[in-house]
CSV table of C-alpha atoms in Angstrom, one decimal:
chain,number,residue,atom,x,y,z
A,552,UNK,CA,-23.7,3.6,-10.1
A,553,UNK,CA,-27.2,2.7,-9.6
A,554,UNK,CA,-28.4,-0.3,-7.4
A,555,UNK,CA,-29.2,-3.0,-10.3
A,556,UNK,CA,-26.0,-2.1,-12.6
A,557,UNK,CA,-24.1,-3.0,-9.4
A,558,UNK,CA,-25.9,-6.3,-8.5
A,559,UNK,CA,-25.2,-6.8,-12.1
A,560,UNK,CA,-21.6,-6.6,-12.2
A,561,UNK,CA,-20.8,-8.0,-8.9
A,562,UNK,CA,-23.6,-11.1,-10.4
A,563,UNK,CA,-21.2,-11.4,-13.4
A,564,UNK,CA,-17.5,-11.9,-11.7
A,565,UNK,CA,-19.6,-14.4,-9.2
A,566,UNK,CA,-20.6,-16.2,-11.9
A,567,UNK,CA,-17.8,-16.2,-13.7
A,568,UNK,CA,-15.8,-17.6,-10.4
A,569,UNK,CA,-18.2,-20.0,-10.1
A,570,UNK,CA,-18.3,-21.5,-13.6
A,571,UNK,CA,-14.6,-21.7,-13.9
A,572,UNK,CA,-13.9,-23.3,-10.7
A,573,UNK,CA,-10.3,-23.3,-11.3
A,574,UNK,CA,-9.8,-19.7,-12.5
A,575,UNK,CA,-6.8,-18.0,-11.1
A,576,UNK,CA,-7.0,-14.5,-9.7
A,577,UNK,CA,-4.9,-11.6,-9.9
A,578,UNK,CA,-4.9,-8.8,-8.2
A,579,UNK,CA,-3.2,-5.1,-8.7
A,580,UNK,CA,-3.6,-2.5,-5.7
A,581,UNK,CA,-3.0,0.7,-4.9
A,582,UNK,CA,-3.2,3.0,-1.5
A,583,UNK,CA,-7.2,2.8,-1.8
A,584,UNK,CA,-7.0,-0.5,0.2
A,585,UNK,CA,-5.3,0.6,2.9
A,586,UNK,CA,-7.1,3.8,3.7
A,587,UNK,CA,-9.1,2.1,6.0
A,588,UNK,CA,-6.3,0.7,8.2
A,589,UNK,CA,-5.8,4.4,8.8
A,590,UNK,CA,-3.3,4.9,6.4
A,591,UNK,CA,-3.9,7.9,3.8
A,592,UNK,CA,-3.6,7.4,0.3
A,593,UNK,CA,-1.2,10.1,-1.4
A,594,UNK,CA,-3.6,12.4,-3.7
A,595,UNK,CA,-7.0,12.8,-2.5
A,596,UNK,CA,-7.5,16.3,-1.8
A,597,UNK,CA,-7.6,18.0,2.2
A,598,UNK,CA,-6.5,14.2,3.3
A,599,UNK,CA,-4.1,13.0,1.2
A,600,UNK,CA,-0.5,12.5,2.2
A,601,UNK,CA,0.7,15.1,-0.3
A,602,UNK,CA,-1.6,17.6,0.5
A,603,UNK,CA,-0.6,17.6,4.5
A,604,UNK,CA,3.0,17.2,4.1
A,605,UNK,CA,2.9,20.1,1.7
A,606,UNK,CA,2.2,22.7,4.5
A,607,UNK,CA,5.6,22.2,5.7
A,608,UNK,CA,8.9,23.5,4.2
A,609,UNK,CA,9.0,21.2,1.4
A,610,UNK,CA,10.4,22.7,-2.2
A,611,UNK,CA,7.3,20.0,-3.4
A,612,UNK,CA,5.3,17.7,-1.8
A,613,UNK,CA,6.5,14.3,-3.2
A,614,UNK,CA,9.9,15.3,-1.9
A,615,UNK,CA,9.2,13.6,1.0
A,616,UNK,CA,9.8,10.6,-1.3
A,617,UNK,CA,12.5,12.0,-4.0
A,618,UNK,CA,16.3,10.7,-3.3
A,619,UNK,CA,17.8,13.9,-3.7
A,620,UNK,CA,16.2,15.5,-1.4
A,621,UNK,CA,16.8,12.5,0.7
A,622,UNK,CA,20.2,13.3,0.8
A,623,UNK,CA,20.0,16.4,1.6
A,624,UNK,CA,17.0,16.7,4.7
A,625,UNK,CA,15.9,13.1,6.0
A,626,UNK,CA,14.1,14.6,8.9
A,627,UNK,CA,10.6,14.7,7.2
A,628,UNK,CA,10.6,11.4,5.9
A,629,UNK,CA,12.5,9.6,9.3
A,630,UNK,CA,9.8,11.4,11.2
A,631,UNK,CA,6.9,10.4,8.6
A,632,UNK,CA,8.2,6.8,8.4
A,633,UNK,CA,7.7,6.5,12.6
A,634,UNK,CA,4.0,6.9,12.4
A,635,UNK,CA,3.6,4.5,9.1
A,636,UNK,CA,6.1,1.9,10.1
A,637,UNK,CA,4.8,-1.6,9.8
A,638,UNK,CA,3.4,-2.9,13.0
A,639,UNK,CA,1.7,0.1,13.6
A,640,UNK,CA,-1.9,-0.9,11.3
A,641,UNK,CA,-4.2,-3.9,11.0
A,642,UNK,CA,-4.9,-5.5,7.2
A,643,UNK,CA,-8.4,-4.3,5.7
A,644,UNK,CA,-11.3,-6.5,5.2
A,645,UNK,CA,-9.7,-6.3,1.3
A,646,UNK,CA,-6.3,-7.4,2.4
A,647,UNK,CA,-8.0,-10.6,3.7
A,648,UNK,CA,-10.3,-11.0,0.9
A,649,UNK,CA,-7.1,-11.5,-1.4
A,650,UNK,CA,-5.9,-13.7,1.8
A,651,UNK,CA,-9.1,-15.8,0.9
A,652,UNK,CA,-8.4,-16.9,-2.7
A,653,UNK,CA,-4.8,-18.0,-1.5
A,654,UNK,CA,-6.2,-20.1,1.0
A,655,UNK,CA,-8.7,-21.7,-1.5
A,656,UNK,CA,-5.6,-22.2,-4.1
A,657,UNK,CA,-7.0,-19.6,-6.3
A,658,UNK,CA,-4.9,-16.5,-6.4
A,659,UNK,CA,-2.2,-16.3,-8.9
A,660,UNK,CA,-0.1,-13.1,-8.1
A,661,UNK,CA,-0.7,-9.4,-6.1
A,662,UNK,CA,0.7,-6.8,-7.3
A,663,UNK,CA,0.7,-4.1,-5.1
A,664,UNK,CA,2.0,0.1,-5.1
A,665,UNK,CA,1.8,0.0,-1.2
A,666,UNK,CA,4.6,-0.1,0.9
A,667,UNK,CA,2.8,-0.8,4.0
A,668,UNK,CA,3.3,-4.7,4.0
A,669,UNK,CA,0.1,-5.6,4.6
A,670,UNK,CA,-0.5,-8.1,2.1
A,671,UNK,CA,1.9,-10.2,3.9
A,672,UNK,CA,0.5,-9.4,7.5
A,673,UNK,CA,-2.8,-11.4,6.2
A,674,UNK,CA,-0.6,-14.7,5.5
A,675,UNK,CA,-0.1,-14.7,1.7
A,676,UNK,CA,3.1,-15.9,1.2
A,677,UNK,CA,5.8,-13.8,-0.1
A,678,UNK,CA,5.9,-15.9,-3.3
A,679,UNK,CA,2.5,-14.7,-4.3
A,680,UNK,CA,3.1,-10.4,-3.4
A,681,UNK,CA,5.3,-8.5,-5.7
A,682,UNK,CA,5.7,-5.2,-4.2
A,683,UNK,CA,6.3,-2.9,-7.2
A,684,UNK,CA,7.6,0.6,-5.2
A,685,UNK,CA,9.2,-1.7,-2.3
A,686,UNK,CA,8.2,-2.1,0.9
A,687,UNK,CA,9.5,-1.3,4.8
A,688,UNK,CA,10.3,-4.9,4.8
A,689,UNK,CA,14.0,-4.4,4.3
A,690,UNK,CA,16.4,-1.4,4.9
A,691,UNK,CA,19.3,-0.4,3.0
A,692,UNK,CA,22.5,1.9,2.4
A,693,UNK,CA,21.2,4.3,-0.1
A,694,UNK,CA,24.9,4.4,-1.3
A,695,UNK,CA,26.4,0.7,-1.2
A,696,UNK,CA,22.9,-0.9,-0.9
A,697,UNK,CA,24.7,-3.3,1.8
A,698,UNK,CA,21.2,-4.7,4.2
A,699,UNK,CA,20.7,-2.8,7.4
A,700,UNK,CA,19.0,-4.8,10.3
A,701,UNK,CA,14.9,-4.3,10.5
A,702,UNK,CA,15.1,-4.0,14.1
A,703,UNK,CA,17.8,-1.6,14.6
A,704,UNK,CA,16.5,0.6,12.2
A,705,UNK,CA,12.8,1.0,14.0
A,706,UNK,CA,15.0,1.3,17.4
A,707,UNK,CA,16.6,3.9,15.6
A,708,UNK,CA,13.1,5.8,14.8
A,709,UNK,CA,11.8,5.1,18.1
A,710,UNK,CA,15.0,6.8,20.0
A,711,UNK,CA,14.3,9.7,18.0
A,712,UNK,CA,17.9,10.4,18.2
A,713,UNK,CA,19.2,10.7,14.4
A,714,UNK,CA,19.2,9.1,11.6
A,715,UNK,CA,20.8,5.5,10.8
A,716,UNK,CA,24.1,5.3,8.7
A,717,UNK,CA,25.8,2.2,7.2
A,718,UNK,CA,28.4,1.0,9.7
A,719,UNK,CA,30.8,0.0,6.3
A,720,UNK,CA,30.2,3.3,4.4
A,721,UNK,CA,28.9,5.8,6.6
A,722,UNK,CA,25.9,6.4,3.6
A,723,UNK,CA,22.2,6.9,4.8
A,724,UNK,CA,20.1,4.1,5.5
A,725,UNK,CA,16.5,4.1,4.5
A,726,UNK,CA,14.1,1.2,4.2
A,727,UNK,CA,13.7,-0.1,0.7
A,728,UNK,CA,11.1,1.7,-0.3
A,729,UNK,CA,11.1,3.2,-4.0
A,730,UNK,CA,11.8,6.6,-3.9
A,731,UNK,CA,11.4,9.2,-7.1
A,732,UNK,CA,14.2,9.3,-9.0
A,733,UNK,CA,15.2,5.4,-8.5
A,734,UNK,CA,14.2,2.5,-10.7
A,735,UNK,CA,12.0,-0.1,-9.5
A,736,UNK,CA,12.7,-3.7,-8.4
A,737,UNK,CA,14.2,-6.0,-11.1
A,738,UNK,CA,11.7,-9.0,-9.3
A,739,UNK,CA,8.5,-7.0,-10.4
A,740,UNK,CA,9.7,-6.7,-14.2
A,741,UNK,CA,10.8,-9.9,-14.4
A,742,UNK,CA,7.6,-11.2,-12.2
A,743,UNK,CA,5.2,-9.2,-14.9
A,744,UNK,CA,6.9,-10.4,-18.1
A,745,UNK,CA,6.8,-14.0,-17.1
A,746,UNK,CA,3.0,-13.4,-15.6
A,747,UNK,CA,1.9,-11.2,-19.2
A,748,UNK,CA,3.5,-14.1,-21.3
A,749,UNK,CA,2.0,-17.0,-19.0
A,750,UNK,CA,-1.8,-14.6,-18.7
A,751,UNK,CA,-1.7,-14.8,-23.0
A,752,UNK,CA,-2.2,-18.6,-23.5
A,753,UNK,CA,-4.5,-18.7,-20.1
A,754,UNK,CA,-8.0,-18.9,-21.2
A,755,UNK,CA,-9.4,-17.9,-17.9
A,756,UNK,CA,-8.1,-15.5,-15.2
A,757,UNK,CA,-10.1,-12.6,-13.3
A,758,UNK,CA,-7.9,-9.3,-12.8
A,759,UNK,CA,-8.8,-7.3,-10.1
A,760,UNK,CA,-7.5,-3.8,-10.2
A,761,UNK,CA,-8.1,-1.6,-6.9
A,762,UNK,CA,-7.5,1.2,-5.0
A,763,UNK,CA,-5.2,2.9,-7.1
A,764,UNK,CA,-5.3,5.9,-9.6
A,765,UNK,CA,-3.1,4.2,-12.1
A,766,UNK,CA,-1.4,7.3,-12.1
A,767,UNK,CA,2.3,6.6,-11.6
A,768,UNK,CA,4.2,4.1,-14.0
A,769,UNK,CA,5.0,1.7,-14.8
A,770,UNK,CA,2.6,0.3,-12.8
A,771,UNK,CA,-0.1,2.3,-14.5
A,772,UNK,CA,0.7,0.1,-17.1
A,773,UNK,CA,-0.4,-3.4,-16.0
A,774,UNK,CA,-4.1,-3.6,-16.6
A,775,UNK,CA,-3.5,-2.4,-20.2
A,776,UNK,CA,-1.5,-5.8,-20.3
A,777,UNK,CA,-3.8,-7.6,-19.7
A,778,UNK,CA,-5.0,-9.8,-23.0
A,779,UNK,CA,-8.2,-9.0,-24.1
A,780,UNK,CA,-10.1,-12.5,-23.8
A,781,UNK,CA,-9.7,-12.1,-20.4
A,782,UNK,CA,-11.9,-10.1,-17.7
A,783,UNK,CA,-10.8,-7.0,-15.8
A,784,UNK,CA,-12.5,-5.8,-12.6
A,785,UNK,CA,-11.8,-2.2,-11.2
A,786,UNK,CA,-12.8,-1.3,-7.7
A,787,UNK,CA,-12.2,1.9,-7.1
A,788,UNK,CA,-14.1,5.5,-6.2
A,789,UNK,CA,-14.1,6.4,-9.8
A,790,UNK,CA,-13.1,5.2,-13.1
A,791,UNK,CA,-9.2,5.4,-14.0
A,792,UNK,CA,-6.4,4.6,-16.7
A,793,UNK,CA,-7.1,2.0,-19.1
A,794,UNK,CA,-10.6,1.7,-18.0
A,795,UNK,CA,-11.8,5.4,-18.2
A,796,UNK,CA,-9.6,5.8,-21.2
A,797,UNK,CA,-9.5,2.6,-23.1
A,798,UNK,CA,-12.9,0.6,-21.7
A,799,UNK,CA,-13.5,-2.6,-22.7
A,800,UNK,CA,-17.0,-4.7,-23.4
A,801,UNK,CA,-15.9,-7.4,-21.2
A,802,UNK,CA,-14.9,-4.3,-18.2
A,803,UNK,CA,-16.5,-4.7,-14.8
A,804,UNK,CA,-16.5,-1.3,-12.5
A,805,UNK,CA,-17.6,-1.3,-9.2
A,806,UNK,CA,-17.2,2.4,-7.8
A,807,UNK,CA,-16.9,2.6,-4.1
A,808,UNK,CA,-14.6,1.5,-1.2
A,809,UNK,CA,-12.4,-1.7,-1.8
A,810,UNK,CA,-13.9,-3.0,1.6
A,811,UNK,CA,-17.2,-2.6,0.5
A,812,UNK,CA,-17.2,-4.5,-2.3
A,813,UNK,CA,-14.9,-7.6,-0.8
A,814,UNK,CA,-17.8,-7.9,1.8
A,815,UNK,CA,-20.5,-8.3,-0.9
A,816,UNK,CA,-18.6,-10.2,-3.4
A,817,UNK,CA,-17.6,-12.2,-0.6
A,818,UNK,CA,-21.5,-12.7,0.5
A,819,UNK,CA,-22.8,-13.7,-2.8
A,820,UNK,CA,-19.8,-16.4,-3.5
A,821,UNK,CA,-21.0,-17.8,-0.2
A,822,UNK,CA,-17.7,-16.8,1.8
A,823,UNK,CA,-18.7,-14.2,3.7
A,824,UNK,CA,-18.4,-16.2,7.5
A,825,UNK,CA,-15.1,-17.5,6.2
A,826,UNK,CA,-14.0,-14.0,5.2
A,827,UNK,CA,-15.1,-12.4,8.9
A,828,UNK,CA,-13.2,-15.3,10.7
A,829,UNK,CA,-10.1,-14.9,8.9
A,830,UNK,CA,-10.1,-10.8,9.1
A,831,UNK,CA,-11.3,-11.0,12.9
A,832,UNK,CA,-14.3,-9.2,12.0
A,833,UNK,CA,-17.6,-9.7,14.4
A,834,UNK,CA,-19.9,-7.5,11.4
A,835,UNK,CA,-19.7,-5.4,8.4
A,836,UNK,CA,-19.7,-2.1,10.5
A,837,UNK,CA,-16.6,-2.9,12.5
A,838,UNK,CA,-13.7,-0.8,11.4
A,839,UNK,CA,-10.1,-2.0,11.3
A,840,UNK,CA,-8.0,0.7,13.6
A,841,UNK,CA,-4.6,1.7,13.8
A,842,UNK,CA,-2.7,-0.1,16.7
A,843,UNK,CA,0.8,1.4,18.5
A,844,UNK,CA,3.4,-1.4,19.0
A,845,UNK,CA,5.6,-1.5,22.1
A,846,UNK,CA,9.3,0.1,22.0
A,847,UNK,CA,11.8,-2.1,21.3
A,848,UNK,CA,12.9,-2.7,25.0
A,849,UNK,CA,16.3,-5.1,24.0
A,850,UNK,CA,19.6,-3.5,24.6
A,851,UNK,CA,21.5,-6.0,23.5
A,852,UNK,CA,22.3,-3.8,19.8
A,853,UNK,CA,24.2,-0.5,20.4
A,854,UNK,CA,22.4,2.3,17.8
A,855,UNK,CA,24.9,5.1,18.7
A,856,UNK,CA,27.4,3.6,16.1
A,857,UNK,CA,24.9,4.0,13.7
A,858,UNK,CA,23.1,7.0,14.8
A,859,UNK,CA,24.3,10.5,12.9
A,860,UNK,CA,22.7,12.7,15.9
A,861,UNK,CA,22.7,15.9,13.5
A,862,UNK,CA,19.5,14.3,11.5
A,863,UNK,CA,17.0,15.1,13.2
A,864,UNK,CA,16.5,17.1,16.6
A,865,UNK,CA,13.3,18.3,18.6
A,866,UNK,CA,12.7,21.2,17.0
A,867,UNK,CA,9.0,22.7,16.7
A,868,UNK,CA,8.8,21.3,12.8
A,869,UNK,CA,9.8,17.7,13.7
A,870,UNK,CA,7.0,17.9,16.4
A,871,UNK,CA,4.8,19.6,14.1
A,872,UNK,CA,5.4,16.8,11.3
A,873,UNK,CA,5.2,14.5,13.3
A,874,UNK,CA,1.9,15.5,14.7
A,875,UNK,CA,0.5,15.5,11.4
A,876,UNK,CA,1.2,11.4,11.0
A,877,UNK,CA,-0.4,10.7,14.5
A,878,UNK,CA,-3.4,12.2,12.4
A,879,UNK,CA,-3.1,10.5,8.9
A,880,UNK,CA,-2.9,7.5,11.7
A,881,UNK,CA,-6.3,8.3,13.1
A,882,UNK,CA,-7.8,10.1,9.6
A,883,UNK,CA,-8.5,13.2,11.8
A,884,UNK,CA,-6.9,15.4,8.8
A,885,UNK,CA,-10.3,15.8,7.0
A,886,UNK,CA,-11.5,18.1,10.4
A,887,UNK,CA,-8.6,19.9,11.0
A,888,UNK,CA,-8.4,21.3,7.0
A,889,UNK,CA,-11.9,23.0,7.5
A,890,UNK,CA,-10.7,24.4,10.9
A,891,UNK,CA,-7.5,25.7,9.1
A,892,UNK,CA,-10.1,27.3,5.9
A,893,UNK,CA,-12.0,29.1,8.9
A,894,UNK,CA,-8.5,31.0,10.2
């Protein structure tokens, strides 16, 4: 994209912000804005969750996240979900430019694929986030679907001892994250039909699609939703889905990071100090970074009665898994694939 057709585009959704004062904003995101928290996304080659999972002895690479082979080995995702458990990563300079148009009264819904939670962590209320493949907000029996306690299952992942089972059916506990092979939340179809029926006698509303490959649906879906009289903005490395496919006159595409273009959105709508204060930031070359949180020191909740200790062991492919998320943490994958080429 060349310098003026982006001052263009970011010039029309600031203008169009600014001359409907009272336009609502949705967003719909993907991984792509959490990548630089230190969290991969899932398909870009060499650093890709998929692609470093797959060295291991996985029949495919999304079966880290298929139910049936949940069932049957939880060791890779247990040990994958220690490293990415909430907690452990700081909201992007994105995340807290979506925080910005709640504050001013101006955001009408996110819709988001991550699982990471860190919409919430910015202070968007939970009204306002519809997390359309779950989240590691809640936990529960992969069999009965009775709730599991938050904190006994990251005690449970911190121990390292096994892996959690439902005190009233003895089935596996996972957080409620959706895996392949289950059907999403009823709140995010029933959220969408009510927003697509409410977004078709709206005569102004900005859609912001970013960070995502609009490559797995439904979600993939959405923006082609979206009514026509109404603007859609992608943000994203590369054109995708509807927008690469199906383009529309009224289309804005930005191609780059999703932080980069919240800073200079941000800059020419004149909330750019506002955005830095709220985010923590001191400049626009200060990265967010990955943060460990203490154990959980409380021994007030027993986890042996929970605990199936044949899940997962120290072996040498546990370590060696779970090596490879202190990595995606720290986006030190890209370095160790070219040393891996070389041998």
């Amino acid at each position: 994209m060349s310098g003026k057709k982006e001052y263009q585009d970011i010039g029309r959704i600031v203008k169009y912000l600014n001359d409907h004062p009272k336009c609502k904003v949705m967003f719909m995101v993907g991984a792509g804005i959490s990548t630089s928290c230190g969290i991969p996304d899932f398909r870009t080659p060499g650093v890709g969750l998929y692609d470093n999972v797959s060295k291991f002895n996985l029949p495919f690479a999304e079966a880290i996240f298929e139910i049936n082979f949940f069932r049957e080995n939880q060791k890779p995702f247990y040990t994958l979900a220690k490293g990415l458990y909430p907690g452990n990563f700081k909201p992007s300079l994105f995340h807290y430019f979506m925080r910005l148009f709640h504050m001013k009264g101006r955001l009408k819904r996110v819709y988001t694929q991550n699982i990471d939670t860190l919409e919430s962590a910015t202070g968007i209320e939970d009204e306002y986030i519809i997390e359309a493949h779950g989240s590691f907000r809640k936990n529960h029996c992969i069999d009965c679907n009775k709730e599991f306690p938050m904190e006994l299952f990251k005690k449970v992942l911190e121990e390292d001892k096994g892996y959690a089972k439902c005190p009233s059916c003895k089935g596996l506990i996972k957080p409620k994250i959706v895996f392949f092979g289950e059907g999403l939340p009823d709140e995010f179809y029933d959220s969408w039909d009510k927003d697509k029926e409410a977004l078709q006698s709206e005569d102004q509303c900005l859609v912001f699609v970013a960070g995502t490959s609009l490559m797995v649906y439904p979600f993939a879906a959405l923006p082609e939703d979206v009514p026509e009289h109404l603007p859609r903005a992608l943000i994203n490395m590369d054109p995708v889905g509807d927008f690469l496919n199906n383009p529309r006159e009224t289309d804005i595409i930005l191609e780059g990071t999703a932080d980069e273009f919240a800073e200079k959105i941000a800059r020419d709508l004149g909330w750019f100090d506002e955005l830095m204060r709220i985010s923590g930031k001191q400049d626009s070359k200060q990265k967010t970074t990955s943060v460990k949180t203490s154990k959980n020191q409380s021994n007030k909740t027993p986890t042996e009665s929970v605990i199936d200790e044949g899940g997962l062991c120290s072996t040498k492919e546990d370590k060696e898994l779970f090596a490879i998320t202190e990595k995606v943490r720290n986006l030190d994958l890209d370095k160790e694939n070219k040393k891996d080429e070389q041998q």
